Amino acid sequence: MNKTVLVSGGAGFIGSHVTVELSQKGYEVIIADNMSNCDETNYRGVCAILGRELPFIRMDFCDRKAVEELFSTHRIDAVIHFAAFKAVGESVEEPLKYYSNNLESFINVLGAARAHGSGVLFSSSATVYGEPDELPVTEKSPRQSATSPYGNTKQMCEDLLRDSVKAYKGLKGIALRYFNPIGAHPSALIGELPRGVPNNLVPFITQTAIGKRECLSIFGDDYPTPDGTCQRDYIDIVDLAKAHVAAVDRILEGRMKEDYEIFNVGTGRPVSVMELVKAFEKVNNLKLNYRIAPRRAGDVTAIWADPSLAEKELGWKAERSVEQTLAAAWAWEKHLAGKD
Ligand code: UDP
């Protein structure tokens, strides 16, 4: 019988791509989402890509009874936890909302996973490294104190997983630290759906290119980097999704070396904001309206991954080029606009 993976937040950007990759690898996937930050677009897209309806449960992971019931009524071999609030700025304005939602939901997942013997995969972030002293960052690079409640919940959830695995025999978990996930599925049927004005660079670029936004602001060109703009490690969303499949395989095939493991999920390749903008223009053969604006508060100068541990242990590495990824992001924006 196929193994079953519960994907909390499975209707979102990352969750929907992970659902597709897991299903294509032969896993049964249960999607659960409270739809607080998305509509059915990605769920419908997932079903269209796979050519079948996937089980979908509308629920809130802060509801402990509902979580317990779900784990009692389904055999869940592993759970991937994406369901969380993710807006950095809002987390500064509404810290209690972020702490209660992001921590409570994960505590409930951990409790149920412990009781039912499910493996746990947590979606962490390179934000835990803050402004690193040495580049690229390895999993052993020190975490820095978080600059927002959102970033703090990522660190706290890592600690919740680490401490639970240590205390509760049989519980196993992996934290994946994502760098900057971008792009969309090559089918252009699923992708990022930011509500309101996008905070992230690539959705802002594609919305500017399609005419929804007038002009992209490049936040700072006086950083100590080769071209003065910030450097990041942009990871293709399908590559990122495949890292989850490799991590679930590792948990369920009993190949973990420690009961709690951490892996960076990045390309190892720094790309500046200006390089990304130029690559987008070139691969999609268009001109983007942009201007240089002041630095954005809280941005780190440069961060990119040393992804060698994931390659060695998970047998995973990023395969898609920035150009392929930016072409997919543009195809998705055009799909949304009904212009394809
Ligand atoms: N950025 C930008 N203009 C925007 C949005 C982002 O210049 O409208 C820059 C931002 O300063 C950072 C990079 O793009 O250097 C990536 O930002 P994003 O918010 O996508 O991810 P972050 O690395 O902050 O998590």
mmCIF file of C-alpha atoms and ligand atoms in Angstrom:
data_model
loop_
_atom_site.group_PDB
_atom_site.id
_atom_site.type_symbol
_atom_site.label_atom_id
_atom_site.label_comp_id
_atom_site.label_asym_id
_atom_site.label_seq_id
_atom_site.Cartn_x
_atom_site.Cartn_y
_atom_site.Cartn_z
ATOM 1 C CA MET A 1 0.000 0.000 0.000
ATOM 2 C CA ASN A 2 1.230 3.478 -0.818
ATOM 3 C CA LYS A 3 2.390 5.644 2.060
ATOM 4 C CA THR A 4 0.251 8.635 2.948
ATOM 5 C CA VAL A 5 1.562 12.147 3.503
ATOM 6 C CA LEU A 6 -0.510 14.897 5.097
ATOM 7 C CA VAL A 7 0.318 18.333 3.689
ATOM 8 C CA SER A 8 -0.863 21.115 5.998
ATOM 9 C CA GLY A 9 -1.198 24.343 4.045
ATOM 10 C CA GLY A 10 -1.348 22.215 0.907
ATOM 11 C CA ALA A 11 -3.374 24.760 -1.065
ATOM 12 C CA GLY A 12 -0.615 27.370 -0.843
ATOM 13 C CA PHE A 13 2.319 28.160 -3.119
ATOM 14 C CA ILE A 14 4.870 25.690 -1.762
ATOM 15 C CA GLY A 15 2.336 23.125 -0.508
ATOM 16 C CA SER A 16 0.671 22.744 -3.899
ATOM 17 C CA HIS A 17 3.967 22.115 -5.708
ATOM 18 C CA VAL A 18 5.030 19.614 -3.046
ATOM 19 C CA THR A 19 1.685 17.839 -3.380
ATOM 20 C CA VAL A 20 2.226 17.398 -7.116
ATOM 21 C CA GLU A 21 5.750 15.999 -6.724
ATOM 22 C CA LEU A 22 4.747 13.631 -3.906
ATOM 23 C CA SER A 23 1.757 12.338 -5.865
ATOM 24 C CA GLN A 24 3.837 11.831 -8.985
ATOM 25 C CA LYS A 25 6.297 9.833 -6.894
ATOM 26 C CA GLY A 26 3.474 7.507 -5.796
ATOM 27 C CA TYR A 27 2.572 8.904 -2.383
ATOM 28 C CA GLU A 28 -1.056 9.333 -1.353
ATOM 29 C CA VAL A 29 -1.473 12.954 -0.323
ATOM 30 C CA ILE A 30 -4.082 14.497 1.923
ATOM 31 C CA ILE A 31 -4.262 18.267 1.575
ATOM 32 C CA ALA A 32 -5.474 20.201 4.581
ATOM 33 C CA ASP A 33 -5.797 23.961 4.634
ATOM 34 C CA ASN A 34 -7.935 26.602 6.338
ATOM 35 C CA MET A 35 -7.809 28.719 3.145
ATOM 36 C CA SER A 36 -7.046 31.802 5.233
ATOM 37 C CA ASN A 37 -4.505 33.084 2.730
ATOM 38 C CA CYS A 38 -5.502 31.522 -0.575
ATOM 39 C CA ASP A 39 -8.405 30.476 -2.731
ATOM 40 C CA GLU A 40 -9.011 27.208 -4.591
ATOM 41 C CA THR A 41 -6.879 28.122 -7.611
ATOM 42 C CA ASN A 42 -3.866 26.044 -6.650
ATOM 43 C CA TYR A 43 -5.929 23.111 -5.384
ATOM 44 C CA ARG A 44 -7.781 23.037 -8.721
ATOM 45 C CA GLY A 45 -4.462 23.345 -10.552
ATOM 46 C CA VAL A 46 -3.000 20.401 -8.633
ATOM 47 C CA CYS A 47 -5.999 18.227 -9.544
ATOM 48 C CA ALA A 48 -5.718 19.323 -13.201
ATOM 49 C CA ILE A 49 -2.000 18.463 -13.351
ATOM 50 C CA LEU A 50 -2.562 15.053 -11.746
ATOM 51 C CA GLY A 51 -5.788 14.342 -13.627
ATOM 52 C CA ARG A 52 -7.665 13.335 -10.486
ATOM 53 C CA GLU A 53 -9.277 14.821 -7.391
ATOM 54 C CA LEU A 54 -7.108 14.749 -4.288
ATOM 55 C CA PRO A 55 -8.543 14.471 -0.779
ATOM 56 C CA PHE A 56 -8.965 17.968 0.612
ATOM 57 C CA ILE A 57 -9.874 18.790 4.191
ATOM 58 C CA ARG A 58 -10.713 22.322 5.191
ATOM 59 C CA MET A 59 -9.449 22.722 8.717
ATOM 60 C CA ASP A 60 -7.423 24.883 11.039
ATOM 61 C CA PHE A 61 -4.369 23.297 12.628
ATOM 62 C CA CYS A 62 -4.835 25.475 15.710
ATOM 63 C CA ASP A 63 -7.926 23.356 16.404
ATOM 64 C CA ARG A 64 -6.343 20.570 18.446
ATOM 65 C CA LYS A 65 -9.417 18.350 18.412
ATOM 66 C CA ALA A 66 -9.658 18.563 14.632
ATOM 67 C CA VAL A 67 -5.972 17.676 14.255
ATOM 68 C CA GLU A 68 -6.320 14.693 16.596
ATOM 69 C CA GLU A 69 -9.390 13.506 14.764
ATOM 70 C CA LEU A 70 -7.649 13.741 11.411
ATOM 71 C CA PHE A 71 -4.720 11.639 12.613
ATOM 72 C CA SER A 72 -7.087 9.136 14.274
ATOM 73 C CA THR A 73 -9.221 8.624 11.212
ATOM 74 C CA HIS A 74 -6.422 8.435 8.595
ATOM 75 C CA ARG A 75 -3.168 6.564 8.580
ATOM 76 C CA ILE A 76 -0.622 9.340 8.195
ATOM 77 C CA ASP A 77 2.924 8.125 7.630
ATOM 78 C CA ALA A 78 4.396 11.609 7.446
ATOM 79 C CA VAL A 79 3.181 15.157 7.827
ATOM 80 C CA ILE A 80 4.667 18.196 6.107
ATOM 81 C CA HIS A 81 3.765 21.344 7.957
ATOM 82 C CA PHE A 82 3.336 24.482 5.851
ATOM 83 C CA ALA A 83 0.241 25.974 7.485
ATOM 84 C CA ALA A 84 1.497 29.270 8.921
ATOM 85 C CA PHE A 85 1.230 33.008 8.553
ATOM 86 C CA LYS A 86 4.152 34.380 6.563
ATOM 87 C CA ALA A 87 4.032 38.163 6.184
ATOM 88 C CA VAL A 88 7.097 39.616 7.896
ATOM 89 C CA GLY A 89 5.699 43.165 8.202
ATOM 90 C CA GLU A 90 2.332 42.046 9.540
ATOM 91 C CA SER A 91 4.088 39.887 12.133
ATOM 92 C CA VAL A 92 5.741 43.019 13.534
ATOM 93 C CA GLU A 93 2.320 44.720 13.817
ATOM 94 C CA GLU A 94 0.496 41.636 15.115
ATOM 95 C CA PRO A 95 3.011 39.523 17.036
ATOM 96 C CA LEU A 96 0.463 37.630 19.122
ATOM 97 C CA LYS A 97 -1.462 36.595 16.027
ATOM 98 C CA TYR A 98 1.768 35.140 14.579
ATOM 99 C CA TYR A 99 3.012 33.462 17.733
ATOM 100 C CA SER A 100 -0.320 31.869 18.562
ATOM 101 C CA ASN A 101 -1.071 30.671 15.039
ATOM 102 C CA ASN A 102 2.376 29.474 13.990
ATOM 103 C CA LEU A 103 3.324 27.857 17.299
ATOM 104 C CA GLU A 104 -0.027 26.376 18.304
ATOM 105 C CA SER A 105 -0.604 24.713 14.957
ATOM 106 C CA PHE A 106 2.833 23.102 15.012
ATOM 107 C CA ILE A 107 2.450 21.982 18.647
ATOM 108 C CA ASN A 108 -0.781 20.257 17.631
ATOM 109 C CA VAL A 109 0.918 18.590 14.666
ATOM 110 C CA LEU A 110 3.799 17.398 16.854
ATOM 111 C CA GLY A 111 1.425 16.007 19.475
ATOM 112 C CA ALA A 112 -0.546 14.081 16.882
ATOM 113 C CA ALA A 113 2.593 12.880 15.068
ATOM 114 C CA ARG A 114 3.968 11.609 18.364
ATOM 115 C CA ALA A 115 0.754 9.785 19.212
ATOM 116 C CA HIS A 116 0.390 8.200 15.782
ATOM 117 C CA GLY A 117 4.016 7.524 14.825
ATOM 118 C CA SER A 118 4.138 9.947 11.869
ATOM 119 C CA GLY A 119 7.366 11.449 10.588
ATOM 120 C CA VAL A 120 7.517 15.258 10.585
ATOM 121 C CA LEU A 121 8.879 17.621 7.967
ATOM 122 C CA PHE A 122 9.002 21.288 8.933
ATOM 123 C CA SER A 123 9.303 24.166 6.490
ATOM 124 C CA SER A 124 11.945 26.418 7.954
ATOM 125 C CA SER A 125 13.763 29.294 6.366
ATOM 126 C CA ALA A 126 17.205 30.744 5.724
ATOM 127 C CA THR A 127 15.921 33.717 7.704
ATOM 128 C CA VAL A 128 17.200 31.837 10.783
ATOM 129 C CA TYR A 129 20.769 32.699 9.676
ATOM 130 C CA GLY A 130 20.111 36.456 9.788
ATOM 131 C CA GLU A 131 23.017 38.451 8.302
ATOM 132 C CA PRO A 132 25.664 35.736 8.107
ATOM 133 C CA ASP A 133 29.327 36.360 8.911
ATOM 134 C CA GLU A 134 30.494 33.749 6.420
ATOM 135 C CA LEU A 135 29.140 32.789 3.026
ATOM 136 C CA PRO A 136 27.871 30.415 1.869
ATOM 137 C CA VAL A 137 25.980 29.307 4.962
ATOM 138 C CA THR A 138 26.095 25.687 6.051
ATOM 139 C CA GLU A 139 23.665 24.021 8.433
ATOM 140 C CA LYS A 140 26.321 24.534 11.107
ATOM 141 C CA SER A 141 26.405 28.324 10.593
ATOM 142 C CA PRO A 142 25.061 29.999 13.715
ATOM 143 C CA ARG A 143 21.457 31.138 13.876
ATOM 144 C CA GLN A 144 21.115 34.843 14.608
ATOM 145 C CA SER A 145 18.411 36.446 16.685
ATOM 146 C CA ALA A 146 15.351 36.970 14.541
ATOM 147 C CA THR A 147 14.426 40.466 13.411
ATOM 148 C CA SER A 148 10.674 39.783 13.233
ATOM 149 C CA PRO A 149 8.120 37.671 15.086
ATOM 150 C CA TYR A 150 7.662 35.708 11.836
ATOM 151 C CA GLY A 151 11.375 34.855 11.740
ATOM 152 C CA ASN A 152 11.242 34.033 15.416
ATOM 153 C CA THR A 153 8.423 31.520 14.890
ATOM 154 C CA LYS A 154 10.645 29.685 12.376
ATOM 155 C CA GLN A 155 13.411 29.387 14.979
ATOM 156 C CA MET A 156 10.959 28.448 17.721
ATOM 157 C CA CYS A 157 9.341 25.754 15.572
ATOM 158 C CA GLU A 158 12.776 24.304 14.780
ATOM 159 C CA ASP A 159 13.388 24.166 18.534
ATOM 160 C CA LEU A 160 9.974 22.615 19.173
ATOM 161 C CA LEU A 161 10.830 19.873 16.700
ATOM 162 C CA ARG A 162 14.363 19.349 18.041
ATOM 163 C CA ASP A 163 13.219 19.140 21.675
ATOM 164 C CA SER A 164 10.239 16.916 20.911
ATOM 165 C CA VAL A 165 12.345 14.480 18.912
ATOM 166 C CA LYS A 166 14.829 14.380 21.785
ATOM 167 C CA ALA A 167 12.179 13.745 24.400
ATOM 168 C CA TYR A 168 9.718 11.454 22.637
ATOM 169 C CA LYS A 169 11.153 8.145 21.545
ATOM 170 C CA GLY A 170 10.207 7.180 18.008
ATOM 171 C CA LEU A 171 9.470 10.723 16.829
ATOM 172 C CA LYS A 172 11.615 11.782 13.873
ATOM 173 C CA GLY A 173 11.773 15.070 12.070
ATOM 174 C CA ILE A 174 13.557 17.054 9.402
ATOM 175 C CA ALA A 175 13.667 20.840 9.079
ATOM 176 C CA LEU A 176 14.292 22.175 5.575
ATOM 177 C CA ARG A 177 15.712 25.682 5.488
ATOM 178 C CA TYR A 178 14.512 27.300 2.278
ATOM 179 C CA PHE A 179 16.377 30.098 0.615
ATOM 180 C CA ASN A 180 14.255 32.192 -1.805
ATOM 181 C CA PRO A 181 11.626 30.000 -3.510
ATOM 182 C CA ILE A 182 10.491 31.453 -6.845
ATOM 183 C CA GLY A 183 8.874 30.408 -10.110
ATOM 184 C CA ALA A 184 5.877 28.245 -10.891
ATOM 185 C CA HIS A 185 5.015 24.797 -12.184
ATOM 186 C CA PRO A 186 5.992 24.359 -15.881
ATOM 187 C CA SER A 187 2.301 23.639 -16.645
ATOM 188 C CA ALA A 188 1.506 27.209 -15.464
ATOM 189 C CA LEU A 189 -1.451 25.687 -13.584
ATOM 190 C CA ILE A 190 -0.114 26.413 -10.094
ATOM 191 C CA GLY A 191 2.011 29.248 -8.735
ATOM 192 C CA GLU A 192 2.293 32.098 -6.287
ATOM 193 C CA LEU A 193 -0.874 34.074 -5.533
ATOM 194 C CA PRO A 194 0.092 37.066 -3.400
ATOM 195 C CA ARG A 195 -2.791 38.976 -1.842
ATOM 196 C CA GLY A 196 -2.573 42.713 -2.387
ATOM 197 C CA VAL A 197 0.767 44.331 -3.148
ATOM 198 C CA PRO A 198 3.461 41.635 -3.251
ATOM 199 C CA ASN A 199 6.319 41.889 -0.759
ATOM 200 C CA ASN A 200 8.519 39.447 -2.622
ATOM 201 C CA LEU A 201 10.655 40.361 -5.566
ATOM 202 C CA VAL A 202 9.543 37.961 -8.295
ATOM 203 C CA PRO A 203 5.774 38.436 -7.942
ATOM 204 C CA PHE A 204 6.413 42.176 -7.960
ATOM 205 C CA ILE A 205 8.468 41.814 -11.147
ATOM 206 C CA THR A 206 5.831 39.723 -12.950
ATOM 207 C CA GLN A 207 2.997 42.015 -11.840
ATOM 208 C CA THR A 208 4.962 45.016 -13.094
ATOM 209 C CA ALA A 209 5.644 43.306 -16.413
ATOM 210 C CA ILE A 210 1.946 42.527 -16.890
ATOM 211 C CA GLY A 211 0.937 46.100 -15.994
ATOM 212 C CA LYS A 212 -0.674 45.478 -12.595
ATOM 213 C CA ARG A 213 2.091 47.552 -10.936
ATOM 214 C CA GLU A 214 3.581 50.655 -12.421
ATOM 215 C CA CYS A 215 7.197 50.323 -11.433
ATOM 216 C CA LEU A 216 9.449 47.942 -9.534
ATOM 217 C CA SER A 217 11.452 49.551 -6.735
ATOM 218 C CA ILE A 218 14.890 48.044 -6.329
ATOM 219 C CA PHE A 219 15.580 48.450 -2.646
ATOM 220 C CA GLY A 220 19.111 49.851 -2.492
ATOM 221 C CA ASP A 221 22.053 49.852 -4.883
ATOM 222 C CA ASP A 222 24.709 50.837 -2.354
ATOM 223 C CA TYR A 223 25.225 47.485 -0.651
ATOM 224 C CA PRO A 224 28.756 46.065 -0.474
ATOM 225 C CA THR A 225 28.065 43.552 -3.280
ATOM 226 C CA PRO A 226 29.507 43.397 -6.837
ATOM 227 C CA ASP A 227 26.706 45.568 -8.333
ATOM 228 C CA GLY A 228 25.471 47.218 -5.129
ATOM 229 C CA THR A 229 22.158 45.325 -4.961
ATOM 230 C CA CYS A 230 21.377 42.532 -2.475
ATOM 231 C CA GLN A 231 22.291 38.944 -3.258
ATOM 232 C CA ARG A 232 20.026 35.958 -2.616
ATOM 233 C CA ASP A 233 19.858 32.275 -3.456
ATOM 234 C CA TYR A 234 16.748 31.906 -5.636
ATOM 235 C CA ILE A 235 15.532 28.319 -5.677
ATOM 236 C CA ASP A 236 13.078 27.017 -8.261
ATOM 237 C CA ILE A 237 9.787 25.961 -6.673
ATOM 238 C CA VAL A 238 9.748 22.570 -8.434
ATOM 239 C CA ASP A 239 13.337 21.874 -7.362
ATOM 240 C CA LEU A 240 12.342 22.882 -3.835
ATOM 241 C CA ALA A 241 9.318 20.577 -3.949
ATOM 242 C CA LYS A 242 11.547 17.672 -4.990
ATOM 243 C CA ALA A 243 13.714 18.245 -1.905
ATOM 244 C CA HIS A 244 10.601 17.496 0.179
ATOM 245 C CA VAL A 245 10.054 14.213 -1.627
ATOM 246 C CA ALA A 246 13.687 13.260 -0.953
ATOM 247 C CA ALA A 247 13.285 14.173 2.732
ATOM 248 C CA VAL A 248 10.032 12.201 3.092
ATOM 249 C CA ASP A 249 11.686 9.205 1.385
ATOM 250 C CA ARG A 250 14.556 9.477 3.863
ATOM 251 C CA ILE A 251 12.246 9.522 6.889
ATOM 252 C CA LEU A 252 9.983 6.715 5.700
ATOM 253 C CA GLU A 253 12.773 4.478 4.416
ATOM 254 C CA GLY A 254 14.544 4.715 7.784
ATOM 255 C CA ARG A 255 17.630 6.384 6.356
ATOM 256 C CA MET A 256 17.954 9.241 8.855
ATOM 257 C CA LYS A 257 21.314 9.421 10.643
ATOM 258 C CA GLU A 258 19.900 11.440 13.549
ATOM 259 C CA ASP A 259 16.299 11.644 14.706
ATOM 260 C CA TYR A 260 16.349 15.391 13.991
ATOM 261 C CA GLU A 261 18.092 16.661 10.892
ATOM 262 C CA ILE A 262 18.399 20.018 9.143
ATOM 263 C CA PHE A 263 19.100 20.651 5.462
ATOM 264 C CA ASN A 264 19.629 23.832 3.483
ATOM 265 C CA VAL A 265 17.530 23.946 0.325
ATOM 266 C CA GLY A 266 19.198 26.333 -2.071
ATOM 267 C CA THR A 267 21.265 26.366 -5.237
ATOM 268 C CA GLY A 268 24.573 27.619 -3.841
ATOM 269 C CA ARG A 269 24.494 30.402 -6.454
ATOM 270 C CA PRO A 270 24.216 34.059 -5.412
ATOM 271 C CA VAL A 271 22.117 36.254 -7.706
ATOM 272 C CA SER A 272 21.733 40.001 -7.189
ATOM 273 C CA VAL A 273 18.443 41.861 -7.532
ATOM 274 C CA MET A 274 19.786 43.612 -10.630
ATOM 275 C CA GLU A 275 20.980 40.333 -12.153
ATOM 276 C CA LEU A 276 17.562 38.826 -11.563
ATOM 277 C CA VAL A 277 15.800 41.772 -13.190
ATOM 278 C CA LYS A 278 18.132 41.608 -16.222
ATOM 279 C CA ALA A 279 17.692 37.836 -16.518
ATOM 280 C CA PHE A 280 13.908 38.256 -16.407
ATOM 281 C CA GLU A 281 14.024 40.870 -19.180
ATOM 282 C CA LYS A 282 16.303 38.769 -21.352
ATOM 283 C CA VAL A 283 14.611 35.390 -21.078
ATOM 284 C CA ASN A 284 11.127 36.834 -21.565
ATOM 285 C CA ASN A 285 12.212 39.383 -24.143
ATOM 286 C CA LEU A 286 10.680 42.450 -22.507
ATOM 287 C CA LYS A 287 11.626 45.661 -20.717
ATOM 288 C CA LEU A 288 10.749 46.138 -17.105
ATOM 289 C CA ASN A 289 9.931 49.492 -15.594
ATOM 290 C CA TYR A 290 12.154 49.831 -12.532
ATOM 291 C CA ARG A 291 13.862 52.450 -10.402
ATOM 292 C CA ILE A 292 16.401 52.465 -7.618
ATOM 293 C CA ALA A 293 14.742 53.136 -4.267
ATOM 294 C CA PRO A 294 16.084 53.420 -0.702
ATOM 295 C CA ARG A 295 17.055 50.278 1.174
ATOM 296 C CA ARG A 296 14.227 48.313 2.779
ATOM 297 C CA ALA A 297 14.448 47.989 6.565
ATOM 298 C CA GLY A 298 15.468 44.537 7.727
ATOM 299 C CA ASP A 299 17.014 43.295 4.456
ATOM 300 C CA VAL A 300 20.283 41.398 4.776
ATOM 301 C CA THR A 301 23.034 42.264 2.300
ATOM 302 C CA ALA A 302 23.766 38.815 0.976
ATOM 303 C CA ILE A 303 22.940 35.213 1.721
ATOM 304 C CA TRP A 304 23.318 32.002 -0.188
ATOM 305 C CA ALA A 305 23.420 28.332 0.686
ATOM 306 C CA ASP A 306 26.025 25.680 0.833
ATOM 307 C CA PRO A 307 23.687 22.943 -0.418
ATOM 308 C CA SER A 308 26.250 20.116 -0.274
ATOM 309 C CA LEU A 309 24.744 18.348 2.743
ATOM 310 C CA ALA A 310 21.408 17.941 0.978
ATOM 311 C CA GLU A 311 23.199 16.579 -2.062
ATOM 312 C CA LYS A 312 25.201 14.102 -0.017
ATOM 313 C CA GLU A 313 22.452 12.933 2.324
ATOM 314 C CA LEU A 314 19.226 13.445 0.368
ATOM 315 C CA GLY A 315 20.662 12.861 -3.087
ATOM 316 C CA TRP A 316 18.997 16.140 -4.068
ATOM 317 C CA LYS A 317 20.294 19.181 -5.848
ATOM 318 C CA ALA A 318 18.739 22.110 -7.675
ATOM 319 C CA GLU A 319 18.569 21.525 -11.403
ATOM 320 C CA ARG A 320 16.713 24.387 -13.016
ATOM 321 C CA SER A 321 18.441 27.579 -14.150
ATOM 322 C CA VAL A 322 17.312 31.022 -13.037
ATOM 323 C CA GLU A 323 16.242 31.661 -16.643
ATOM 324 C CA GLN A 324 13.970 28.591 -16.751
ATOM 325 C CA THR A 325 12.479 29.591 -13.425
ATOM 326 C CA LEU A 326 11.831 33.188 -14.475
ATOM 327 C CA ALA A 327 10.216 31.996 -17.707
ATOM 328 C CA ALA A 328 7.887 29.790 -15.645
ATOM 329 C CA ALA A 329 7.053 32.696 -13.308
ATOM 330 C CA TRP A 330 6.125 34.831 -16.308
ATOM 331 C CA ALA A 331 4.029 32.056 -17.889
ATOM 332 C CA TRP A 332 2.112 31.769 -14.611
ATOM 333 C CA GLU A 333 1.459 35.532 -14.429
ATOM 334 C CA LYS A 334 0.162 35.453 -18.010
ATOM 335 C CA HIS A 335 -1.992 32.429 -17.190
ATOM 336 C CA LEU A 336 -3.502 34.379 -14.280
ATOM 337 C CA ALA A 337 -4.192 37.311 -16.542
ATOM 338 C CA GLY A 338 -5.809 35.005 -19.077
ATOM 339 C CA LYS A 339 -3.409 36.243 -21.730
ATOM 340 C CA ASP A 340 -1.669 33.007 -22.599
HETATM 341 N N1 UDP B 1 13.331 43.478 -3.406
HETATM 342 C C1 UDP B 1 13.300 44.638 -4.177
HETATM 343 N N2 UDP B 1 12.089 45.143 -4.552
HETATM 344 C C2 UDP B 1 10.904 44.561 -4.192
HETATM 345 C C3 UDP B 1 10.944 43.373 -3.417
HETATM 346 C C4 UDP B 1 12.178 42.866 -3.028
HETATM 347 O O1 UDP B 1 14.351 45.199 -4.511
HETATM 348 O O2 UDP B 1 9.836 45.082 -4.544
HETATM 349 C C5 UDP B 1 14.633 42.912 -3.014
HETATM 350 C C6 UDP B 1 14.854 42.830 -1.514
HETATM 351 O O3 UDP B 1 15.430 44.015 -1.048
HETATM 352 C C7 UDP B 1 15.796 41.631 -1.408
HETATM 353 C C8 UDP B 1 15.412 40.748 -2.592
HETATM 354 O O4 UDP B 1 14.673 41.582 -3.479
HETATM 355 O O5 UDP B 1 17.116 42.054 -1.596
HETATM 356 C C9 UDP B 1 14.549 39.567 -2.211
HETATM 357 O O6 UDP B 1 13.458 40.035 -1.449
HETATM 358 P P1 UDP B 1 12.209 39.121 -1.107
HETATM 359 O O7 UDP B 1 11.245 39.948 -0.315
HETATM 360 O O8 UDP B 1 11.694 38.458 -2.336
HETATM 361 O O9 UDP B 1 12.836 37.954 -0.198
HETATM 362 P P2 UDP B 1 13.684 38.036 1.169
HETATM 363 O O10 UDP B 1 15.082 37.689 0.782
HETATM 364 O O11 UDP B 1 13.530 39.392 1.742
HETATM 365 O O12 UDP B 1 13.061 36.969 2.002
#
